[in-house]
Every structure is written in structure tokens, then in C-alpha cells.
Coordinates of C-alpha atoms in Angstrom, one line a residue:
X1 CA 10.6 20.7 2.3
X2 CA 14.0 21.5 1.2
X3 CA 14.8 24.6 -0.3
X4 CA 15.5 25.4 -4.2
X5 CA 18.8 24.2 -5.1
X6 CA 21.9 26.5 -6.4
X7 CA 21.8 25.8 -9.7
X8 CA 18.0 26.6 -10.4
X9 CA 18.0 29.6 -8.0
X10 CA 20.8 31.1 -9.9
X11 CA 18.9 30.4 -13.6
X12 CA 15.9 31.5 -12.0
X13 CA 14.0 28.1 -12.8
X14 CA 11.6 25.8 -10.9
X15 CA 13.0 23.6 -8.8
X16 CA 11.1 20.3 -7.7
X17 CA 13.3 19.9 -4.4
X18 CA 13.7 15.8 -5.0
X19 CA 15.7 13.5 -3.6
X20 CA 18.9 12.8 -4.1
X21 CA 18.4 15.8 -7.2
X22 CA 16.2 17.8 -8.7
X23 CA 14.8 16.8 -11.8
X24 CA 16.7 20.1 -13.7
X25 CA 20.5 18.5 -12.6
X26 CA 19.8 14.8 -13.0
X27 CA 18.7 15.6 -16.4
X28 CA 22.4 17.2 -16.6
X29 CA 23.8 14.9 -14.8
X30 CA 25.1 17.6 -12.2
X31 CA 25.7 17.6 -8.6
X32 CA 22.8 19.0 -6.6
X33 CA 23.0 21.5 -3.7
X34 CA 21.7 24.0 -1.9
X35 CA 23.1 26.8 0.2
X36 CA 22.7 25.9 3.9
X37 CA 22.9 29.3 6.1
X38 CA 23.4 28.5 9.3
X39 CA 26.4 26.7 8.1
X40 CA 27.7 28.9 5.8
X41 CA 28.4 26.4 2.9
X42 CA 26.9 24.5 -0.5
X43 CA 25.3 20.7 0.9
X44 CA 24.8 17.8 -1.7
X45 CA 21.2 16.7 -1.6
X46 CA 22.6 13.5 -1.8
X47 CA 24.0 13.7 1.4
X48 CA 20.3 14.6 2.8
X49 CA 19.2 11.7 1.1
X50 CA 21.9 9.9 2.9
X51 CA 21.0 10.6 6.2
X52 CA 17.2 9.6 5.3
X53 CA 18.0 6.0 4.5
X54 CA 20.6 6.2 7.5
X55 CA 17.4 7.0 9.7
X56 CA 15.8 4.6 7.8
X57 CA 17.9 1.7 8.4
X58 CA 18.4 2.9 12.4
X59 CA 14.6 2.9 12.7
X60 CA 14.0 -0.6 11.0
X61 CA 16.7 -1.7 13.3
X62 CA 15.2 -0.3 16.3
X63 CA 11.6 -1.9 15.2
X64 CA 13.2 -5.3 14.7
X65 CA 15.2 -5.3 18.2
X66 CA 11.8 -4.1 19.9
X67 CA 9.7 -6.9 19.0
X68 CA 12.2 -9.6 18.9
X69 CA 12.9 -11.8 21.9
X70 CA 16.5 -11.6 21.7
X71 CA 18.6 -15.1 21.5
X72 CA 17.5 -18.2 22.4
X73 CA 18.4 -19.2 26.0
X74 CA 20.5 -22.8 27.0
X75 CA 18.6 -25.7 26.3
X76 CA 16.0 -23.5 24.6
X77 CA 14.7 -25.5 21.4
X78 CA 15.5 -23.4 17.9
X79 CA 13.3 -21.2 16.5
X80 CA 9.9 -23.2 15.3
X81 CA 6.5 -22.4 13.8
X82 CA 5.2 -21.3 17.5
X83 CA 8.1 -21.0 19.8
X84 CA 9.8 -17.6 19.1
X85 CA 9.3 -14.5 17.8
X86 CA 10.0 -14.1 14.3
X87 CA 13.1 -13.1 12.2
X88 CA 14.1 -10.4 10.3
X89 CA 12.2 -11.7 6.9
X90 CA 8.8 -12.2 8.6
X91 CA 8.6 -8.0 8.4
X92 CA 7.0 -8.3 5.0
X93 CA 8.8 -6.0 2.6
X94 CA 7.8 -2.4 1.9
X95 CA 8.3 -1.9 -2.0
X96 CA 11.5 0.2 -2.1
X97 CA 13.8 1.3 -4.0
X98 CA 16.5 -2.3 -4.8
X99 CA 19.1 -2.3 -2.4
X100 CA 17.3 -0.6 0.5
X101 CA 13.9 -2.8 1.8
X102 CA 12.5 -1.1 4.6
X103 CA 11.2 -2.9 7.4
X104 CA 9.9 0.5 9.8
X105 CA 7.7 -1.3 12.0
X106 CA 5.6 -4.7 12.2
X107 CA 3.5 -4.5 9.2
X108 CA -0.3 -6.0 9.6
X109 CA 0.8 -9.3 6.9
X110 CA 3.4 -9.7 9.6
X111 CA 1.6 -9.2 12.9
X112 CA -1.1 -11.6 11.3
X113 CA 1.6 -14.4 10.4
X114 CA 3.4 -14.0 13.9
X115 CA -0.2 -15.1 15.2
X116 CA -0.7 -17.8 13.1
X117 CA 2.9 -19.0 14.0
X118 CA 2.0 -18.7 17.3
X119 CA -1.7 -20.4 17.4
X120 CA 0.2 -23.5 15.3
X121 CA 1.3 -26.4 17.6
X122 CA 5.2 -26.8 17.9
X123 CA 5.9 -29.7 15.8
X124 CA 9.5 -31.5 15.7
X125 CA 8.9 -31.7 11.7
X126 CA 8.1 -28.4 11.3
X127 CA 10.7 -26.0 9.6
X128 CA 12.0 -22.6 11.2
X129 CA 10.8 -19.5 10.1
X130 CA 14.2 -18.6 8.8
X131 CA 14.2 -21.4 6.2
X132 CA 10.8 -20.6 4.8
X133 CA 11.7 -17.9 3.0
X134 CA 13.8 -18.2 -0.3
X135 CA 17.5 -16.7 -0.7
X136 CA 16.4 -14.8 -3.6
X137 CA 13.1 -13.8 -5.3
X138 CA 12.7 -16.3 -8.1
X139 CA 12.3 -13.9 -11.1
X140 CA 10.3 -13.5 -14.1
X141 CA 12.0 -15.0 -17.2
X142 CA 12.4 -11.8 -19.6
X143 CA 10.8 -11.7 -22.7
X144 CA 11.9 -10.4 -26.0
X145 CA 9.3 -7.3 -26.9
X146 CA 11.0 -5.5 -29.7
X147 CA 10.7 -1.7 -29.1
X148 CA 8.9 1.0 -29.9
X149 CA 7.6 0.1 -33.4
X150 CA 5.4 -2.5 -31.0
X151 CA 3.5 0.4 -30.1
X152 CA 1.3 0.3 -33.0
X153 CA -2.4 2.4 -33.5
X154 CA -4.0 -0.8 -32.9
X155 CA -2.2 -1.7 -30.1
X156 CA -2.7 2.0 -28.5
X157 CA -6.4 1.5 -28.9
X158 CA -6.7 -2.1 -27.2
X159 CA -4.8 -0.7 -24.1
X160 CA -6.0 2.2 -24.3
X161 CA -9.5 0.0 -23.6
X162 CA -7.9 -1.9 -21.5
X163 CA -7.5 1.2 -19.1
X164 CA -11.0 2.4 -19.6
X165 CA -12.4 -1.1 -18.7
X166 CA -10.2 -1.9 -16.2
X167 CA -8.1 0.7 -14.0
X168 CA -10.2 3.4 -14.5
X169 CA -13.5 2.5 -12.3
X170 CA -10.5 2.1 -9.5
X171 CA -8.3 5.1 -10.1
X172 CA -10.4 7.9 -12.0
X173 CA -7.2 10.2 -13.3
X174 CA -7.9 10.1 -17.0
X175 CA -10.6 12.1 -18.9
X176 CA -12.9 9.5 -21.1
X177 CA -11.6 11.6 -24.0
X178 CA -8.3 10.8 -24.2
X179 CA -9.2 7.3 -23.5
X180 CA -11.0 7.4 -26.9
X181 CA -8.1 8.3 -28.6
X182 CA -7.1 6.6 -32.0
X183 CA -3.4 6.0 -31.6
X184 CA -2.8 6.9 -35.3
X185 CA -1.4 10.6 -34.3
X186 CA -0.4 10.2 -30.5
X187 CA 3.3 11.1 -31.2
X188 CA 1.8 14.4 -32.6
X189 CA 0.0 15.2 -29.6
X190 CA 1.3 17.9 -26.7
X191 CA 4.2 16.3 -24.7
X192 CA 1.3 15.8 -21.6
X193 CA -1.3 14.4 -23.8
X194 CA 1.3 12.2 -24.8
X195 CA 2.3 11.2 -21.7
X196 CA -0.6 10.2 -20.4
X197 CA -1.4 8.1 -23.4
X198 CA 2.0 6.3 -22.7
X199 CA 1.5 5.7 -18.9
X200 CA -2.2 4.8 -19.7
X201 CA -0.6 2.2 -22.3
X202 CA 2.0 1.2 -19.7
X203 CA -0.1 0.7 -16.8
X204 CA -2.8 -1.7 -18.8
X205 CA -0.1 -3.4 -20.6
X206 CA 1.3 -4.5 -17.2
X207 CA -1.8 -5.5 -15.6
X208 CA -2.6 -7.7 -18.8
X209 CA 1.1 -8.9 -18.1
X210 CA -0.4 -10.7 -15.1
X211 CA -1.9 -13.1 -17.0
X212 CA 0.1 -13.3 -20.5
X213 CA 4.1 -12.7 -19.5
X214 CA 4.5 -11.4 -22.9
X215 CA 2.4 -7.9 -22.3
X216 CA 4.8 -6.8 -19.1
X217 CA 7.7 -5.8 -21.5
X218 CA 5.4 -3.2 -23.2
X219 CA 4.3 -1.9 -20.3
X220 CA 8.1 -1.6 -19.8
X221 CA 8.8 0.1 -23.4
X222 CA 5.9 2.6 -22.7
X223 CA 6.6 3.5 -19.3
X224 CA 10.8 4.2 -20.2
X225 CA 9.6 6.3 -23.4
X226 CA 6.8 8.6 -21.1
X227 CA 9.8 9.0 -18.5
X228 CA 11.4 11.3 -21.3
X229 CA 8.7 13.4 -21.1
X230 CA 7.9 13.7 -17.7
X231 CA 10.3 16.0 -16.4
X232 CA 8.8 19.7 -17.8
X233 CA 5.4 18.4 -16.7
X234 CA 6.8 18.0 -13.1
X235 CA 8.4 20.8 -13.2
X236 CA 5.5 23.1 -14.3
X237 CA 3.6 22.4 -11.1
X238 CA 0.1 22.6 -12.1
X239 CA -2.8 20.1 -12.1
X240 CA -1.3 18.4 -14.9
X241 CA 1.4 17.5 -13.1
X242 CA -0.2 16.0 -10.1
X243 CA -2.2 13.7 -12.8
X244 CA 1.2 12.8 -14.3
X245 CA 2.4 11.9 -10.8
X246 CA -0.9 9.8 -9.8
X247 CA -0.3 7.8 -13.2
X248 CA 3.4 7.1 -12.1
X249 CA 1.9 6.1 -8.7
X250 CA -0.5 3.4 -10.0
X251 CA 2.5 2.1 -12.5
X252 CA 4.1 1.5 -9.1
X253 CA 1.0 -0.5 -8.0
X254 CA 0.6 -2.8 -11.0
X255 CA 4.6 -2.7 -11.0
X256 CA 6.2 -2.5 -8.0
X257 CA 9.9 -3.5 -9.1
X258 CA 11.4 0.3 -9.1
X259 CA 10.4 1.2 -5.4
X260 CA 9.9 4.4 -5.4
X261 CA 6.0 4.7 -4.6
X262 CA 7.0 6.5 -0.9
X263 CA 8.9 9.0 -3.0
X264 CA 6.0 9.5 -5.5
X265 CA 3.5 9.9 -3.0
X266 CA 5.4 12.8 -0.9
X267 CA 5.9 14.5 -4.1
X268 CA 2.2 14.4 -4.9
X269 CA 1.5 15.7 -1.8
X270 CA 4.1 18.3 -1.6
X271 CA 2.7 19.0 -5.0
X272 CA -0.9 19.7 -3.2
X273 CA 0.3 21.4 -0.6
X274 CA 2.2 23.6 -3.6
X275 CA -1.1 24.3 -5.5
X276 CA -2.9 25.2 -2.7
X277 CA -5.3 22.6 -2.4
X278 CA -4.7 22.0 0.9
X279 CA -6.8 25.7 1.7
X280 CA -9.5 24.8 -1.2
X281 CA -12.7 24.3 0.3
X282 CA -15.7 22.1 -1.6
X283 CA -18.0 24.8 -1.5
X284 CA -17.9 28.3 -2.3
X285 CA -17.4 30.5 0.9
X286 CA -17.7 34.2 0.4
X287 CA -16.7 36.5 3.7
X288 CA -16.6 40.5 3.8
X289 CA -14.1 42.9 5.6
X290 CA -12.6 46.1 5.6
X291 CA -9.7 47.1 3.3
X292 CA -7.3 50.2 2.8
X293 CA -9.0 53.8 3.1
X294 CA -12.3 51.7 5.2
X295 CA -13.5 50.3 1.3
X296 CA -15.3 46.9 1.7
X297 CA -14.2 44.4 -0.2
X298 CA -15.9 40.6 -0.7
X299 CA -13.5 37.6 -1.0
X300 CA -14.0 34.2 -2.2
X301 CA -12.4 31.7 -0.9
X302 CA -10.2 29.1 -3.2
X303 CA -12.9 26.6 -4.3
X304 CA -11.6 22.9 -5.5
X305 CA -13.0 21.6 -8.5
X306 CA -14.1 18.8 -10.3
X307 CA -10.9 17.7 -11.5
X308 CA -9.3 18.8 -8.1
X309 CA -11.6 16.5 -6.2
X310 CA -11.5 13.8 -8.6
X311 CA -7.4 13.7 -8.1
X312 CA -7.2 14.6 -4.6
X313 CA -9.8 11.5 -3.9
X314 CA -7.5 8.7 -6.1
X315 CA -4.7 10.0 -4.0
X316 CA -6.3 9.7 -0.6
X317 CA -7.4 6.3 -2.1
X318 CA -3.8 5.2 -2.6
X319 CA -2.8 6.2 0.5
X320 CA -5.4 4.9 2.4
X321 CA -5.2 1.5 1.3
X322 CA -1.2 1.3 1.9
X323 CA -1.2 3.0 5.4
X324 CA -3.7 -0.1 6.2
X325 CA -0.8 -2.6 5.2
X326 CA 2.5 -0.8 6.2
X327 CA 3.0 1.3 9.4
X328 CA 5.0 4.2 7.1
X329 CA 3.8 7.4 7.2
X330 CA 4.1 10.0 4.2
X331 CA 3.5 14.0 3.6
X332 CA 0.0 13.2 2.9
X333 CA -0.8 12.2 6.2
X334 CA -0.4 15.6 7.4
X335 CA -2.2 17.5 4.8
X336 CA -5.6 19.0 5.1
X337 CA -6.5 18.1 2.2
X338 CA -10.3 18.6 1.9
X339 CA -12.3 15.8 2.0
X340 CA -13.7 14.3 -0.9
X341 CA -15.7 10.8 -0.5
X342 CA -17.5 8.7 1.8
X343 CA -14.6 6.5 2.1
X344 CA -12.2 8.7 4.4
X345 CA -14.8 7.8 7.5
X346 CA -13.6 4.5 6.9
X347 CA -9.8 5.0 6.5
X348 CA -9.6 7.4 9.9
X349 CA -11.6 4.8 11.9
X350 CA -9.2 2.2 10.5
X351 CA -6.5 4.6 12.0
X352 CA -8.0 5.1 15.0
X353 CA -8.4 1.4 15.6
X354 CA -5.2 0.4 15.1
X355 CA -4.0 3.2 17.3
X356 CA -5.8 2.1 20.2
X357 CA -4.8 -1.9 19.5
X358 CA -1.3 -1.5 18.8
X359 CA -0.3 2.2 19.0
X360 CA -0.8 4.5 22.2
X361 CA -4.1 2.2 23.5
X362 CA -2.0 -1.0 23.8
X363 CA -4.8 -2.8 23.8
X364 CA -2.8 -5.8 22.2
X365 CA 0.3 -5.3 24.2
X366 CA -1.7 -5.3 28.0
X367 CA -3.9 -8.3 26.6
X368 CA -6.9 -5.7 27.5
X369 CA -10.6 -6.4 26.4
X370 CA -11.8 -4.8 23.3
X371 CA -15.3 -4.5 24.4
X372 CA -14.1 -1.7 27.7
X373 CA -13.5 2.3 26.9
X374 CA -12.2 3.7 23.4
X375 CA -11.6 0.6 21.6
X376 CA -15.7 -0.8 22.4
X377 CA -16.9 2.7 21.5
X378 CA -14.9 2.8 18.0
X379 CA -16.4 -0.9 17.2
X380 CA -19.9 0.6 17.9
X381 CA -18.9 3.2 15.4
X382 CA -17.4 -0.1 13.1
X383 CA -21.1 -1.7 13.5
X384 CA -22.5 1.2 12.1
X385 CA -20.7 1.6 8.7
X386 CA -20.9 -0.1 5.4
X387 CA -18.7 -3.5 6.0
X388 CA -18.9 -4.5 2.3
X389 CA -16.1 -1.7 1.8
X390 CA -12.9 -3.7 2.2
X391 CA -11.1 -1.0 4.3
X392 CA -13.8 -1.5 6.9
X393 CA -13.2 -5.6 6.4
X394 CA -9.5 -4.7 7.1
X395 CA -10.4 -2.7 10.0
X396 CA -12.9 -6.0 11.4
X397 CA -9.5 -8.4 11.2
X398 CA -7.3 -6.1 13.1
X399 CA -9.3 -7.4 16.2
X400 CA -7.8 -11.2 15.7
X401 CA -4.5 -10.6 17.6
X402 CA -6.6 -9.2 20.6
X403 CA -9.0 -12.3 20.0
X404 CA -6.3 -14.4 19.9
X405 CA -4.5 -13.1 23.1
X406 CA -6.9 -12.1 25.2
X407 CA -8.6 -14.2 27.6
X408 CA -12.4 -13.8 28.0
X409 CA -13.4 -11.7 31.3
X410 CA -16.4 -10.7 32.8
X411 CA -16.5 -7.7 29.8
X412 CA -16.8 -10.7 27.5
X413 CA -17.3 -13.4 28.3
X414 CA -19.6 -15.8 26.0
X415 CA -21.1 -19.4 26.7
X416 CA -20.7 -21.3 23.4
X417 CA -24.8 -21.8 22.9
X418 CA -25.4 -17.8 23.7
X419 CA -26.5 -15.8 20.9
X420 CA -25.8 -12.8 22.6
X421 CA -24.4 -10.1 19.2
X422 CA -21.8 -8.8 21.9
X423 CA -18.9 -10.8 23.1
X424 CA -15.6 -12.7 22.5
X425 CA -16.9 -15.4 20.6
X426 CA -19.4 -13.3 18.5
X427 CA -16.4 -10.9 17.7
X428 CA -14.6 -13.9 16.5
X429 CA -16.9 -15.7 14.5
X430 CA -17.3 -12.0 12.9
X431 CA -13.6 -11.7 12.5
X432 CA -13.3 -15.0 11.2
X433 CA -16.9 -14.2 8.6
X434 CA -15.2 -10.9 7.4
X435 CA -12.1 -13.0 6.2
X436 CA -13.8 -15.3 4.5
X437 CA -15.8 -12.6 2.7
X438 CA -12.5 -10.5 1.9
X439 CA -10.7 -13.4 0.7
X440 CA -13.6 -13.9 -1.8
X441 CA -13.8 -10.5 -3.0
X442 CA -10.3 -10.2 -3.5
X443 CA -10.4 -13.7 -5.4
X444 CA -13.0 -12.1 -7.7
X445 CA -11.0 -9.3 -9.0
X446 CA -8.2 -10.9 -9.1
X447 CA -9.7 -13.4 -11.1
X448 CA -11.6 -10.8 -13.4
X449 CA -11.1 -10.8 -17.2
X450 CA -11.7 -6.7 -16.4
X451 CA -11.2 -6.4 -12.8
X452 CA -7.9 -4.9 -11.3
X453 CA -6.0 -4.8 -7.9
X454 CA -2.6 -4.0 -7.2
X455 CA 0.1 -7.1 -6.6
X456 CA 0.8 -5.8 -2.8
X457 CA -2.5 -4.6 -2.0
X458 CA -3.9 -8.0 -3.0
X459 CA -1.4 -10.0 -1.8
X460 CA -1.5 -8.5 1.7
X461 CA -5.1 -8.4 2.0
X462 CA -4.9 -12.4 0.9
X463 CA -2.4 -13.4 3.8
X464 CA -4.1 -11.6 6.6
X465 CA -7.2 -13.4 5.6
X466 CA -6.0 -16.5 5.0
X467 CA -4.0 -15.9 8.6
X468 CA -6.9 -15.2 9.9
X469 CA -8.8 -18.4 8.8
X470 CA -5.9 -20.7 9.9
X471 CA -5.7 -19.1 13.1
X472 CA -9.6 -19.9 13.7
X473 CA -9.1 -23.4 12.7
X474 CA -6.3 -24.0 14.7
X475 CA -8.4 -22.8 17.8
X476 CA -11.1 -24.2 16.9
X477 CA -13.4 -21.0 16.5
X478 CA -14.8 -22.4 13.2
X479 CA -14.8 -26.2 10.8
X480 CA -11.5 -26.7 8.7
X481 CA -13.9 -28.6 6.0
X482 CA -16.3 -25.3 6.2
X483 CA -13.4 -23.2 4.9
X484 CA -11.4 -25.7 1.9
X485 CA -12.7 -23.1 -0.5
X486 CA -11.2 -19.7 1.1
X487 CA -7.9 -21.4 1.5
X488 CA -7.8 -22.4 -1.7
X489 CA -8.9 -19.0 -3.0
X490 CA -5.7 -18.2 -0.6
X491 CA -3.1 -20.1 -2.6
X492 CA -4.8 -19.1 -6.0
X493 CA -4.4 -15.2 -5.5
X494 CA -0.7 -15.6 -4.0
X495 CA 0.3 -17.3 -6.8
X496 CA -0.9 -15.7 -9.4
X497 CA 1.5 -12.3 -8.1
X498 CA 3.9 -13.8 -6.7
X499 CA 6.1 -13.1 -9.6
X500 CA 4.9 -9.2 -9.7
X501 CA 6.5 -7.7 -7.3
X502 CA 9.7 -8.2 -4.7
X503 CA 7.9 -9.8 -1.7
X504 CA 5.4 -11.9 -3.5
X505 CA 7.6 -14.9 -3.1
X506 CA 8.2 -14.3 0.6
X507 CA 4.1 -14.1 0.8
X508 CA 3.6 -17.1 -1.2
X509 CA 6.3 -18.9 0.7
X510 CA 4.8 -18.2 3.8
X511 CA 1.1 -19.2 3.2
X512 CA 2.7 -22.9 2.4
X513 CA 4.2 -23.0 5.4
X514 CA 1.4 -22.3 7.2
X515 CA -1.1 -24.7 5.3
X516 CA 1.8 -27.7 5.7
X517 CA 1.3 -26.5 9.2
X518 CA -2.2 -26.7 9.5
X519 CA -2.3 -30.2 7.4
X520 CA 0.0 -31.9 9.8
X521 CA -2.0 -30.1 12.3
X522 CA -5.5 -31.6 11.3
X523 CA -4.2 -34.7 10.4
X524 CA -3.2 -35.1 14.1
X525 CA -6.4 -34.5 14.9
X526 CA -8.4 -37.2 12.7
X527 CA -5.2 -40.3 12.6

């Protein structure tokens, strides 16, 4: 964490230590430094923010170069839907800020599409993977929204519902109470009542913009007008603020167009760590000892509560559900944060899962079995929680690289008639089961008149299921005709947020590929 910059050390204010200033001399449009001892001399924070997106870059580089196979050798046939690894663009964007896409690692929408590439028969017709994706992001045609006068009473009320009904059961940050406000005195109110109100207003004005185009410029108005009043309520560092930041952090779900959700959520975690909920235990714990001159004294330790938990558990939500698309870690993945639903079983198995596939077990990379030492063990565990959670779905469909690679051994192995629960082909009629159920459950909420589900976390969930069903049919693990429903479902979901964030397009552009693919593929099959 860096430390307090010059010019709030020397007025003796807070400082919120951001990136590439802190919120005090952007607001005064000043340079921001701090005093660097070692080196005797004032350093921009601009210049630290320099060097992170320099590391940034390096490291995306590095990624891409890893898992790349290099150039095509002589007489080597271009780059098809199954004969090379793939480009640059097929590492889905990470929302970022414009100008600097990050590509850190192989995300899992782009391990499952390199798969589906791969399972695909080479095909003279087909088009490279370079040429699938668009130039540009086709964007949303603007439309006109006056201004603030928009923002009637009624109007306040509706979204205001809106929010209750609909982002609410998913991200509990509001109190019911100011939900139930009027709207005919809100610009009365305290600055963080107000706010809220205005981020609530902005955040259900966008998701209803999924549907009616003419809603997303009022989600637009509101979120421009709360940014006016968000800096005191940063800088007081209290549990108001970390509310303030969780509502900027689900504005960046239902509109990802600013990119600066990475930035949010290290913030909110460094807010945490700050408030020191990171030593709050759920329950009270009271503990004796000695003080000064022998006198015993009793301590309590810092309990967290209600409100704590109920924050802390939207933000480990967040988190959890983008670490399972994009391999980027943030602050919060270091805190101790105490635990505060069932859920988090679900996300560290998800972790630890991964890990052994593609991280340090290179379970993937070797072509190993997933049925011999840690990785069989932590699918045990898998079998034993609820799979209707869709983090646990996730974690089932990170095993159809390794089903798709690896050749069945003696660990195994599977005759097509044996009902045996354990083996290769029961793991992939399980991966290919969980898909189709995912890609349903998604289509519902999406779909919902009150349901609501982030543009990226719906999208990606989308492709790797949809991936995952082409990639069965291709090999034959299930009927194409059995499965004209999910894919369909497939297209539906893309296309409806494609236009709501930066790498819908790509997303969208992709899946058509791969079903023009799979067309030509099955009509091959049945001339």
C-alpha cells in the first residue's frame, strides 16, 4: 500500500493512496507524490502507476508468448479452426480501463474456445481465428436522455423498485429503508444517503437498459451526478464507504465500459483491511491476561457485525465469481477476511481445482488422469457439495480440457455400456450434463423480467458452456439433435449483451464461428 502523499500529509488530511492520485489532488487537479526515503526525493504516483501497466503489459506479453506456438513453419497450412494455437484476441478481454485491455493469462472463455478449436475438423472453408473477430466493437447507438430534470420522484421510485426486485436478492448492500424511499426529497437528504439513492438509480436504470436502449443514458446521468459526491465518503473510511465502493463495483458489472472494477475491488479491500475487519471474528471471543501493576484485565475481541458480514459477503461474492473467469489476482485474495457464507467452500475448491489442472498440478499440461492423487480426491470433495450452485457448475466444466486431452488409462478407463459412476466417460457425460444445466440457468435470468446477471459474468459462463457442448458433439460424447435447445439458449444470451460491454462482440463473434463450424461439421456427417 503506498504511503500518504505530500500534499495530504502536510494539511494533515486522509489520504486514499489511489492510483495515478489520490482522490484530495485529482479533485484539484494537482500532481500527486509522495516522499520516497531511500531515495531521498518527491515521486509522482503517476509514475507508480506507470510501472504497473508496464508490468502489466510485460506480463500479458509473457502469457501470450508462453502458450503460443510461435510461427508457422514452411509449408505449414495458415492458421485454421484446429490447426494452431490461437492469436492474441482469443485471450478474452478483462474489462479495463480503454486503452489498456489486459490479457494476464489464458482466461477459462479462452482455454474452453482453444478446445473447441481444437476438437473441430480442419476444414479448407473454414476461416482463421484472426478474422473472426471484428476490428472494432460495434457500439451502441447513443440516445438523447435529457439530464437531470429526467430524474423525477416517480422515476426515483420505479428504479428504486427496480433495485429492490432485482439486484438486491444478488448483491444485498442497501438497507430495505432507503429502498422505500419517495424520491420527492432525495436531493435534501445527507450527501451518502444521496448517493446511494443515485448509484441505486444508476445501477437499475442500466440493467433495464439491457432490454430498452433508452434506460442506459439515465443510468449514465445518475451514476456522473453520485460521482460528485463520492469523494468525502471515500475519503472518510468507514462502513459507509466500503458500501459506496460495493455500489460502484456492481455499476461496473451491469456497465463494464469504464474498466476500473480491478481498481475498485483493491480499494475495497484495502478499505477492509483499513477498518479492521480483516481481525473481526463472527463470534464474540473474550480472553484474560495480566496488565500493568499484575491487574487483570478481560478483552473482547473486534466482533463483525450484521452489516459487516452482509458487505464483506457481496464482496467475496464479486470476487469469487470473476477469479472463476479471469486468472487476475486482487488485494482481496490475500485478506483474511472472516468468513461469511456457505458459498466460500465452493469458491476455494474452485481454486484448488484449477490449481491442480492448470496451475502447479499440471494435470492438463502432462495429459495426467483426473481420477489419480489430489485432483481425484478434490472431485470426491466436488461430489459431495451442492452442484445446483453455479460456481460448483463452473468448477464440474473445468475438467473438459483434461477430458478432452487425456487418453483413457487403466485409472479410467470405461466400456461404453458400463454404468460404472467413476470413469472417463461418466466424467464426461457429467461435464457435458452440468453445461447444459448452466446454460439453462443462466438463460433464465437473463431472460427474467426481474432476474439480473452481470454482461461478463453471463457472457462467460455462456461460452464455456456452449464450448463445452460443441466440444461433446464434435467427439461424439453426446446427440447434436439432443442439445438444439442449449445452443440456441447459447446464441440468445450472447446476443442480448453483446452490446454491454467491450468484449461482448468478440464473445458473440466467436460462438458463430464455432456453430458455422459445427454445421459444416454435422452436415459432413449426414450428406
Amino acid at each position: 500500500m503506498l504511503q500518504t502523499c505530500s500534499r495530504c500529509r502536510s494539511r494533515r488530511i486522509k489520504c486514499d493512496s489511489r492510483l495515478p492520485a489520490c482522490a484530495n489532488c485529482a479533485k484539484n487537479d494537482l500532481e500527486c507524490t509522495f516522499r520516497d526515503d531511500a531515495l531521498q526525493e518527491d515521486i509522482p504516483r503517476s509514475y507508480i502507476q506507470s510501472l504497473n501497466e508496464r508490468i502489466e503489459n510485460l506480463t500479458s506479453q509473457l502469457a501470450l508468448h508462453q502458450s503460443s506456438r510461435g510461427p508457422p513453419q514452411e509449408n505449414e497450412p495458415a492458421l485454421t479452426s484446429s490447426s494452431a494455437e490461437p492469436s492474441q484476441p482469443i485471450h478474452i478481454l478483462i474489462p479495463a480501463r480503454p486503452g489498456s485491455d489486459l490479457h494476464l493469462d489464458t482466461s477459462v472463455p479462452s482455454r474452453f474456445t482453444r478446445v473447441v478449436f481444437e476438437a473441430l475438423p480442419e476444414n479448407d472453408a473454414a476461416a482463421s481465428l484472426e478474422s473472426i473477430f471484428p476490428e472494432h466493437d460495434i457500439l451502441m447507438p447513443s440516445i438523447s436522455f435529457a439530464d437531470r430534470s429526467q430524474l423525477t420522484p416517480s422515476i426515483v421510485r420505479f428504479l428504486l423498485g427496480r433495485y429492490d426486485r432485482c439486484i438486491r436478492p444478488r448483491y444485498d448492500v442497501l438497507v430495505p429503508e432507503l429502498l422505500g424511499h419517495d424520491g420527492a426529497s432525495f436531493k435534501k437528504l445527507p450527501e451518502p444517503q444521496r448517493f446511494k439513492i443515485l448509484m441505486a438509480c444508476a445501477i437499475a436504470a442500466t440493467r433495464e437498459g439491457y432490454k430498452s436502449p433508452n434506460w442506459k443514458p439515465l443510468g449514465q446521468i445518475c451514476r456522473d451526478w453520485a460521482n460528485e459526491l463520492v469523494t468525502p465518503i471515500i475519503s472518510a473510511g468507514d462502513g459507509d464507504t466500503l458500501a459506496a465502493i460495493l455500489l460502484l463495483i456492481i455499476y461496473e458489472l451491469a456497465d463494464p465500459s469504464r474498466g476500473t472494477i480491478w481498481e475498485l475491488l483493491d480499494l475495497a479491500a484495502r478499505t477492509c483491511l483499513q477498518l479492521g475487519w480483516h481481525q473481526g471474528a463472527l463470534a464474540a471471543h473474550i480472553g484474560q491476561g495480566v496488565g500493568e501493576n499484575g491487574i487483570i484485565t478481560i478483552g473482547v475481541a473486534r466482533t463483525c457485525g450484521s452489516d459487516e458480514i452482509r458487505l464483506i459477503s457481496v464482496l467475496k461474492d464479486i470476487e469469487g465469481s470473476l477469479h472463476t473467469i479471469f486468472n487476475r489476482p486482487t488485494m482481496l485474495s490475500g485478506c483474511r477476511l472472516p468468513a461469511t457464507s456457505e458459498d466460500e467452500p465452493l469458491y476455494d475448491l474452485y481454486s484448488q481445482v484449477a490449481d491442480q489442472l492448470y496451475g502447479k498440478g499440471r494435470v492438463y499440461e502432462n495429459q495426467g488422469c483426473p481420477f489419480v492423487g489430489e485432483i481425484a480426491e478434490l472431485m470426491s470433495l466436488l461430489e459431495g457439495l451442492d452442484t445446483r450452485h453455479p460456481v460448483a457448475k463452473e468448477t464440474w466444466l473445468s475438467f473438459l480440457p483434461v477430458c478432452f486431452k487425456h487418453k483413457q488409462c487403466i485409472f479410467c478407463f470405461q466400456e461404453a455400456d458400463e454404468s460404472e459412476p467413476k470413469g472417463m466417460r461418466a466424467l464426461r457425460m457429467r461435464v457435458i450434463a452440468t453445461a447444459s444445466d448452466l446454460i439453462s440457468s443462466v438463460h433464465q435470468v437473463s431472460t427474467n423480467q426481474d432476474g439480473f446477471i452481470p454482461p461478463v459474468i453471463a457472457s462467460s459462463r455462456t461460452l464455456i458452456s456452449g464450448c463445452s457442448l460443441a466440444t461433446g458433439i464434435v467427439k461424439r460424447w453426446t446427440p447434436a439433435p439432443g442439445h438444439a435447445k442449449d445452443l440456441i439458449k447459447c446464441t440468445e444470451v450472447l446476443t442480448l449483451f453483446a452490446p454491454h460491454w467491450k468484449g461482448g462482440h468478440s464473445y458473440l463473434a466467436v460462438w458463430r464461428s464455432i456453430i458455422d463450424l459445427l454445421n459444416l461439421e454435422q452436415t459432413s456427417k449426414n450428406p
